[in-house]
mmCIF file of C-alpha atoms and ligand atoms in Angstrom:
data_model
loop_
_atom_site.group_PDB
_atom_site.id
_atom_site.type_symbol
_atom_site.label_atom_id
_atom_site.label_comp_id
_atom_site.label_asym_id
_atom_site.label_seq_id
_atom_site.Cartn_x
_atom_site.Cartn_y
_atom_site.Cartn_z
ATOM 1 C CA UNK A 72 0.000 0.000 0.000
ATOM 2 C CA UNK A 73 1.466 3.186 -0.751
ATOM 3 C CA UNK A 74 2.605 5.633 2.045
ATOM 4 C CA UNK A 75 -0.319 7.854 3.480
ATOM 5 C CA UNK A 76 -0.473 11.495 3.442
ATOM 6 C CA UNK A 77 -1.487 12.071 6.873
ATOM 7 C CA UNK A 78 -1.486 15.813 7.785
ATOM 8 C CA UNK A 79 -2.899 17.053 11.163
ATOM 9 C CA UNK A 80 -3.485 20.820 12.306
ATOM 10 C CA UNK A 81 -3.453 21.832 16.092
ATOM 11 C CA UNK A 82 -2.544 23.445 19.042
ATOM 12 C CA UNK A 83 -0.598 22.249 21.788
ATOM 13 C CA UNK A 84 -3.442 23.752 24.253
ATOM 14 C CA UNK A 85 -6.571 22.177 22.809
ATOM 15 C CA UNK A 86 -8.409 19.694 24.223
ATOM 16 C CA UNK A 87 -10.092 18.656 21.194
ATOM 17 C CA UNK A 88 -6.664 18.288 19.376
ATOM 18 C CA UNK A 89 -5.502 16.048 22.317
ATOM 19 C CA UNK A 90 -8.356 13.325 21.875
ATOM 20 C CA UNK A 91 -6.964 12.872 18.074
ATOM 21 C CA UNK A 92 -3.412 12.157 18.704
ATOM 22 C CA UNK A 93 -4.723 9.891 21.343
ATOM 23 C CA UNK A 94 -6.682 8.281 19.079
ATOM 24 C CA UNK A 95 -3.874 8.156 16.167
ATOM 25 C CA UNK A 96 -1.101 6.840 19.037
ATOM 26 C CA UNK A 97 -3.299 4.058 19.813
ATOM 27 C CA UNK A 98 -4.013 2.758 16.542
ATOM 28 C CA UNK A 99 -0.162 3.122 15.923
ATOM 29 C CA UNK A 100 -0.983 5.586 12.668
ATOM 30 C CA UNK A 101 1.872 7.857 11.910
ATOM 31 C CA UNK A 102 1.136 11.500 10.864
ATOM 32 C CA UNK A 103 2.650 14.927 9.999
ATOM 33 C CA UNK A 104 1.403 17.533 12.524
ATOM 34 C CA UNK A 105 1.462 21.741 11.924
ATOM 35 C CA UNK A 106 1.057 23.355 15.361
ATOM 36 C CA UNK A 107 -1.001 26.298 14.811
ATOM 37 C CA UNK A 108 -0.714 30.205 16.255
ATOM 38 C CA UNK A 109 -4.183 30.882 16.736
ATOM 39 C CA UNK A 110 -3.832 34.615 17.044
ATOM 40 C CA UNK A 111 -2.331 34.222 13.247
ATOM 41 C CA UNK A 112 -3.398 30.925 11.745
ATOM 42 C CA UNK A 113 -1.955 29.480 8.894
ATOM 43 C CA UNK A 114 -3.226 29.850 5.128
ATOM 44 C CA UNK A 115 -3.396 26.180 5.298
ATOM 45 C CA UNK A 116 -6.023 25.814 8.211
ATOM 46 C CA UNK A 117 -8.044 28.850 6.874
ATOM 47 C CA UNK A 118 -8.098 26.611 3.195
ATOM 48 C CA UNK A 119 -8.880 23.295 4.606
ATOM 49 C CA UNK A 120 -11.576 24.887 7.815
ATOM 50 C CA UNK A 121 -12.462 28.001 6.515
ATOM 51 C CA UNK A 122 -16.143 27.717 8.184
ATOM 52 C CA UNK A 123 -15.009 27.571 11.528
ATOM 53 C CA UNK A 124 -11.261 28.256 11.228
ATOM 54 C CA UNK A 125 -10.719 25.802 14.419
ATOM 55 C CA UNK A 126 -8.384 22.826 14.850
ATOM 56 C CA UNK A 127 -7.699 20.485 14.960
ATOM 57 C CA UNK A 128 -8.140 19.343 11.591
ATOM 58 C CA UNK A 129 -7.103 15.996 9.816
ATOM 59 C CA UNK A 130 -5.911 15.644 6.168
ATOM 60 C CA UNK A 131 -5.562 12.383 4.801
ATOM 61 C CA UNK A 132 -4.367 12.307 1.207
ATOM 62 C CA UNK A 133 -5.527 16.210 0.750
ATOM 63 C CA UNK A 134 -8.665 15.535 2.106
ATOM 64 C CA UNK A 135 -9.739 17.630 5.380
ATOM 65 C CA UNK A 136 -11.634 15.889 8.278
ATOM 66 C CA UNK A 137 -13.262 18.742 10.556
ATOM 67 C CA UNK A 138 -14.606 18.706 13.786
ATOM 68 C CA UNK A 139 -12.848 16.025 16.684
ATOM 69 C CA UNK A 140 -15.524 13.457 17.013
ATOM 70 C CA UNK A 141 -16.362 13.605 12.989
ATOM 71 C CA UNK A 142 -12.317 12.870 13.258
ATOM 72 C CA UNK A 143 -12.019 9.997 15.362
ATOM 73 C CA UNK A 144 -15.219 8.463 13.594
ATOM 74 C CA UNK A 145 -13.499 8.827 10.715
ATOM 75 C CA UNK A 146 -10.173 7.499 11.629
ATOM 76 C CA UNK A 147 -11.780 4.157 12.998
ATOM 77 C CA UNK A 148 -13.648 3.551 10.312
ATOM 78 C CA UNK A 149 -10.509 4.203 7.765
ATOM 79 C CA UNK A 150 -7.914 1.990 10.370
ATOM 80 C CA UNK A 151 -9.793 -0.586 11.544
ATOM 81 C CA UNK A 152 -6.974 -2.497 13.544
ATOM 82 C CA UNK A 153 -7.617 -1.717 17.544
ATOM 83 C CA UNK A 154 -11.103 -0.443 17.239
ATOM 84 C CA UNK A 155 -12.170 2.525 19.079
ATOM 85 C CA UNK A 156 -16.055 2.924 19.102
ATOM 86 C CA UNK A 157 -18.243 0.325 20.603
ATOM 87 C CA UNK A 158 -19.422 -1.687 17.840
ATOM 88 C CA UNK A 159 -23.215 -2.274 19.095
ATOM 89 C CA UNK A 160 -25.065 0.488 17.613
ATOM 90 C CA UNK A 161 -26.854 1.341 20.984
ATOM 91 C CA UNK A 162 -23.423 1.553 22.827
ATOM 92 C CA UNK A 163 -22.255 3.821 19.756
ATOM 93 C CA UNK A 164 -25.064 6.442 19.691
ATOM 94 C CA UNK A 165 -24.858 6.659 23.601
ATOM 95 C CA UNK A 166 -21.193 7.344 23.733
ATOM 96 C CA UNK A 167 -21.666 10.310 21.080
ATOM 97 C CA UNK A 168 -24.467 11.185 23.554
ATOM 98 C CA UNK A 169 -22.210 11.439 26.346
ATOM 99 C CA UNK A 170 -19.213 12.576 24.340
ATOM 100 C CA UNK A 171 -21.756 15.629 23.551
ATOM 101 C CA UNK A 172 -22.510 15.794 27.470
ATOM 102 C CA UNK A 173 -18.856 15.892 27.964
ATOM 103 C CA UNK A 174 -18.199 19.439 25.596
ATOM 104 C CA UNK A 175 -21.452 20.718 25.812
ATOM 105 C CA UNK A 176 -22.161 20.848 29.630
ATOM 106 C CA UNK A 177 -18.964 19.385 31.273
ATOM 107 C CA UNK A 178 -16.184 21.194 29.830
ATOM 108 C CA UNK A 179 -18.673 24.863 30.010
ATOM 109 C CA UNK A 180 -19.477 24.272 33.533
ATOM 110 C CA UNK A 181 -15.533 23.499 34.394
ATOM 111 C CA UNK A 182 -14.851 26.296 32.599
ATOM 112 C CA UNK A 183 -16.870 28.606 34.217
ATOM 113 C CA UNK A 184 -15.625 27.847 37.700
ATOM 114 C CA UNK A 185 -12.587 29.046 36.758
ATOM 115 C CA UNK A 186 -13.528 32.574 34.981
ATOM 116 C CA UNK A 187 -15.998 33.654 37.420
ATOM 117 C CA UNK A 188 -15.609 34.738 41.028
ATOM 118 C CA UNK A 189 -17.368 35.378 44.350
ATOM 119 C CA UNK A 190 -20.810 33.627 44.636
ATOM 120 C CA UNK A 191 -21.048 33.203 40.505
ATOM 121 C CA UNK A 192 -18.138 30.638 41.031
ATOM 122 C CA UNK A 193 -19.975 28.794 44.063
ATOM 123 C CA UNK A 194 -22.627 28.552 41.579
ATOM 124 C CA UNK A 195 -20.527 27.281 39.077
ATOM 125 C CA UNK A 196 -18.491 24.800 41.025
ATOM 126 C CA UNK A 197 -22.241 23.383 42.313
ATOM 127 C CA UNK A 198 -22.745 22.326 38.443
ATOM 128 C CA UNK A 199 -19.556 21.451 36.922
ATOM 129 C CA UNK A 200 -19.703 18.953 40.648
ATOM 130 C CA UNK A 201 -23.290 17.682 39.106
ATOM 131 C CA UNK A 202 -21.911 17.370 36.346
ATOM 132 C CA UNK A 203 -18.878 15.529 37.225
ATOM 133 C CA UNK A 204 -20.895 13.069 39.322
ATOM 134 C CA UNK A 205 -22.860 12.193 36.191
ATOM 135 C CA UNK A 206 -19.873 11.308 34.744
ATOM 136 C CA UNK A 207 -19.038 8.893 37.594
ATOM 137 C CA UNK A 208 -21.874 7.280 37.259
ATOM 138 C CA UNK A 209 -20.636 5.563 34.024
ATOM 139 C CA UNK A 210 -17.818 4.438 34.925
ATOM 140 C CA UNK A 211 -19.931 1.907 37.220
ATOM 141 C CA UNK A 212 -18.333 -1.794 36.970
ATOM 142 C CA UNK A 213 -15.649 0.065 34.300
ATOM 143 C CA UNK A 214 -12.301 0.853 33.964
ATOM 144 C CA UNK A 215 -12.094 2.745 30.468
ATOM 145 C CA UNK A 216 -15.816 4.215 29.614
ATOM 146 C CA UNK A 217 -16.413 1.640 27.057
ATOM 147 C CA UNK A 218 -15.250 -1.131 29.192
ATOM 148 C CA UNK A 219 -11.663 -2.667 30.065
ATOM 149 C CA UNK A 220 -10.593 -0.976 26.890
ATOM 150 C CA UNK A 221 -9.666 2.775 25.978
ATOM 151 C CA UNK A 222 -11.272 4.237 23.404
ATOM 152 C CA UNK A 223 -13.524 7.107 21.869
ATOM 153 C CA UNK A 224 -15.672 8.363 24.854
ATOM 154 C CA UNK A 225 -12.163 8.385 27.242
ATOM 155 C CA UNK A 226 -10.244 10.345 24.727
ATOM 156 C CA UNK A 227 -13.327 12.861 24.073
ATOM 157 C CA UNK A 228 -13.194 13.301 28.044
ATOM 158 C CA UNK A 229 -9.357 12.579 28.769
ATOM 159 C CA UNK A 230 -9.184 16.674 29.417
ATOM 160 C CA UNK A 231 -10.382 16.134 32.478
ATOM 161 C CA UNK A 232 -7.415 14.015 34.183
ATOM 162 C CA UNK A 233 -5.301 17.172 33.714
ATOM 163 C CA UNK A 234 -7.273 20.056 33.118
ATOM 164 C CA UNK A 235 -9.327 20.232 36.545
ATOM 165 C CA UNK A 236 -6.346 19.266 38.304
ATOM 166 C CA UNK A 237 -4.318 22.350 36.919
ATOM 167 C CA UNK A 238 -7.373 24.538 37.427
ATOM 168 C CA UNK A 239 -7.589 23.665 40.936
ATOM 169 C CA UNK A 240 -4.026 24.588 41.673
ATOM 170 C CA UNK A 241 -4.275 27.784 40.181
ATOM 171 C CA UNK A 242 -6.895 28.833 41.907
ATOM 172 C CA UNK A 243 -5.251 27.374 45.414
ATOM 173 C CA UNK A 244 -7.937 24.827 46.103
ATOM 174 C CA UNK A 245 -8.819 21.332 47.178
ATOM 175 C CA UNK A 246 -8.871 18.637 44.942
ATOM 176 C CA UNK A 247 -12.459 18.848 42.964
ATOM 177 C CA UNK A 248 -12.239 15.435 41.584
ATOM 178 C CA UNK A 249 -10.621 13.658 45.100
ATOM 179 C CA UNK A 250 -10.735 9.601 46.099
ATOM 180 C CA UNK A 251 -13.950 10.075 48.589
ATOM 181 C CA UNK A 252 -16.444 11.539 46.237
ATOM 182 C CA UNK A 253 -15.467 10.765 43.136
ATOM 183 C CA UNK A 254 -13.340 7.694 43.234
ATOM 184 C CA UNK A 255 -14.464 5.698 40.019
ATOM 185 C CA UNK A 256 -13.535 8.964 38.570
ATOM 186 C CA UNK A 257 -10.256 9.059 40.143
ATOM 187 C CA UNK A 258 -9.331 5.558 38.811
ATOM 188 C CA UNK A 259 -10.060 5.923 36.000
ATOM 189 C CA UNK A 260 -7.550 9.585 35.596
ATOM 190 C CA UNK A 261 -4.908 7.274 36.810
ATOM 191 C CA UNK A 262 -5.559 4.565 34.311
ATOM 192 C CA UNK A 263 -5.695 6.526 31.790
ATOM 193 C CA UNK A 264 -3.145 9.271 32.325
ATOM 194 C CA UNK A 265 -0.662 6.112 32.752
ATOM 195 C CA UNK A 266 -2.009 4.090 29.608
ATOM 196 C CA UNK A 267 1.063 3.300 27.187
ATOM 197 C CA UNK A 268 -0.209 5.997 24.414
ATOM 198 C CA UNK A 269 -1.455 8.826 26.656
ATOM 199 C CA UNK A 270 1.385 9.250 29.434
ATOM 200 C CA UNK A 271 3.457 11.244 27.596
ATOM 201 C CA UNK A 272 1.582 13.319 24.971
ATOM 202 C CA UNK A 273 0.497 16.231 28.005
ATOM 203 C CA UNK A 274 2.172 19.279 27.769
ATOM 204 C CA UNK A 275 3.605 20.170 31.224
ATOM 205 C CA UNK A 276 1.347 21.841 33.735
ATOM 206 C CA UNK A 277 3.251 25.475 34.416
ATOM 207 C CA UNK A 278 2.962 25.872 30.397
ATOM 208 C CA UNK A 279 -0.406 25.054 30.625
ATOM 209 C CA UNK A 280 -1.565 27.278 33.979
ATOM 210 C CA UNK A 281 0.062 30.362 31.747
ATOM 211 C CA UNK A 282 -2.114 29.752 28.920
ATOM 212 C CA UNK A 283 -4.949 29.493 31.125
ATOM 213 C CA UNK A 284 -4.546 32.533 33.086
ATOM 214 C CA UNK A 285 -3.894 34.559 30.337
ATOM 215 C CA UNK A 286 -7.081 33.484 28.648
ATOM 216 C CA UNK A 287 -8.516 33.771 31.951
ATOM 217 C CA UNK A 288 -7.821 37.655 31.279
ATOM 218 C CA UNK A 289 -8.490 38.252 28.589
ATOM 219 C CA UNK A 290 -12.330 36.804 29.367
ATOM 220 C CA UNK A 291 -12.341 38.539 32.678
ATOM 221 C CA UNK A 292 -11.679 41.862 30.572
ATOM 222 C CA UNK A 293 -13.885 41.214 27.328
ATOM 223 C CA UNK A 294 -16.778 41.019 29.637
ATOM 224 C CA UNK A 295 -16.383 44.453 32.083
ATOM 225 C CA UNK A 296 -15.183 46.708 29.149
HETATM 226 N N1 GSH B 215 -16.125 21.397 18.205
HETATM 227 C C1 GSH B 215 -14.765 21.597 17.753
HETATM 228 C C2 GSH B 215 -14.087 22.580 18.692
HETATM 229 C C3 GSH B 215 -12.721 23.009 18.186
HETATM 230 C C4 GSH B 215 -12.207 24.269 18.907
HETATM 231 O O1 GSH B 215 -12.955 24.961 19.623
HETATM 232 N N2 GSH B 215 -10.931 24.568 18.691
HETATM 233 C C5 GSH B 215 -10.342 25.763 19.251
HETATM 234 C C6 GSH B 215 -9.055 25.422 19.998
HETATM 235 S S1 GSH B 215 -9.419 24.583 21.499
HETATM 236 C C7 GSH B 215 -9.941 26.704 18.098
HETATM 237 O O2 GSH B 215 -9.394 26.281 17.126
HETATM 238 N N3 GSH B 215 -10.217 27.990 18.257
HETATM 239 C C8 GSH B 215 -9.857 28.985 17.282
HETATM 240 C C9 GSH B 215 -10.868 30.064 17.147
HETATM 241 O O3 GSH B 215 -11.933 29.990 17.819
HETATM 242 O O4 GSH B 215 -10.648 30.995 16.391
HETATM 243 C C10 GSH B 215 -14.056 20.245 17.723
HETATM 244 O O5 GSH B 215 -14.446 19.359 18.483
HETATM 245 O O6 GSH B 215 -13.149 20.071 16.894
#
């Protein structure tokens, strides 16, 4: 077979860039990757999204793949070796469900705890911990959300093992996710931060808290001015 032209466009920072390396280390696939500058992004990125003009974005032989769950679809379903979705179509529809849980409501409410302050942030720490308890609740009688394998609906929610972590130490407080009331949720961050294609893909925390406080900031000022 010849060589593919594998092409992928992100940015160290992104969550949703994250889940598709995870997805291309595990199934072993080798690629080409552009790191974009957001504040200047790349004639490239603007050609192949020009819609949304996000990453990440996947090229296979000059063909863009938008959107980070249209992305790991489409990479299981071209590299079928070490599957990724659940292949029951019940199983499948509920982990886009839940992957769509994860951005839509999860990620906001985390996010929200960490730009707001005084009694908005109580609120918002209230129902990103809702949310997160949801979450537990799959993992029930699991070790990966699928099952006792990794796959799609652990990479579209692997943000959280360092993300809320980092978020919590920059604001100087307790664990959120800790062993007593989340501890399937706990497990699993281990398990998964440690799995052979994950461990060392995160970029380190300090670069990370930067980026986040500076976004933080520029948030913070967008909405007084
Ligand atoms: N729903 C999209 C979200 C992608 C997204 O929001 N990407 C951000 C980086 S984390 C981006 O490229 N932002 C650039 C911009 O908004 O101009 C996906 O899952 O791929």
């Amino acid at each position: 077979m010849p060589k593919e032209d594998l092409k992928l466009f992100g940015v160290w920072s992104s969550p949703f860039y994250h889940r598709v390396v995870w997805a291309l280390r595990t199934k072993e696939i080798e690629y080409e990757y552009f790191e974009e500058d957001l504040a200047n992004k790349s004639p490239l990125l603007l050609q192949y999204n020009p819609i949304h003009q996000k990453v990440p974005v996947l090229v296979h032989n000059g063909k863009p793949i938008i959107e980070s769950v249209f992305i790991l679809q489409y990479i299981d379903e071209t590299w079928k070796d070490n599957t990724i979705f659940p292949q029951d179509p019940h199983e499948k529809a509920n982990a886009h469900f839940w992957a769509k849980f994860g951005d839509d409501k999860l990620l906001s409410s985390i996010w929200r705890t960490f730009i707001t302050e005084g009694k908005d942030k109580e609120e918002a720490m209230t129902v990103a911990l809702e949310n997160l308890k949801v979450v537990e609740e799959l993992l029930k009688g699991k070790k990966y959300f699928g099952g006792e394998k990794i796959g799609f609906l652990d990479f579209c929610l692997g943000w959280i093992c360092k993300l809320v972590g980092i978020l919590d130490e920059i604001d100087g407080l307790n664990k959120t996710i800790d062993d007593e009331q989340f501890p399937l949720l706990s497990t699993w961050i281990e398990n998964f931060s440690s799995s052979l294609y994950i461990k060392d893909t995160w970029p380190p925390n300090d670069r990370w808290a930067t980026r986040l406080c500076y976004v933080r900031e520029i948030v913070r000022s967008s909405s007084t001015s």
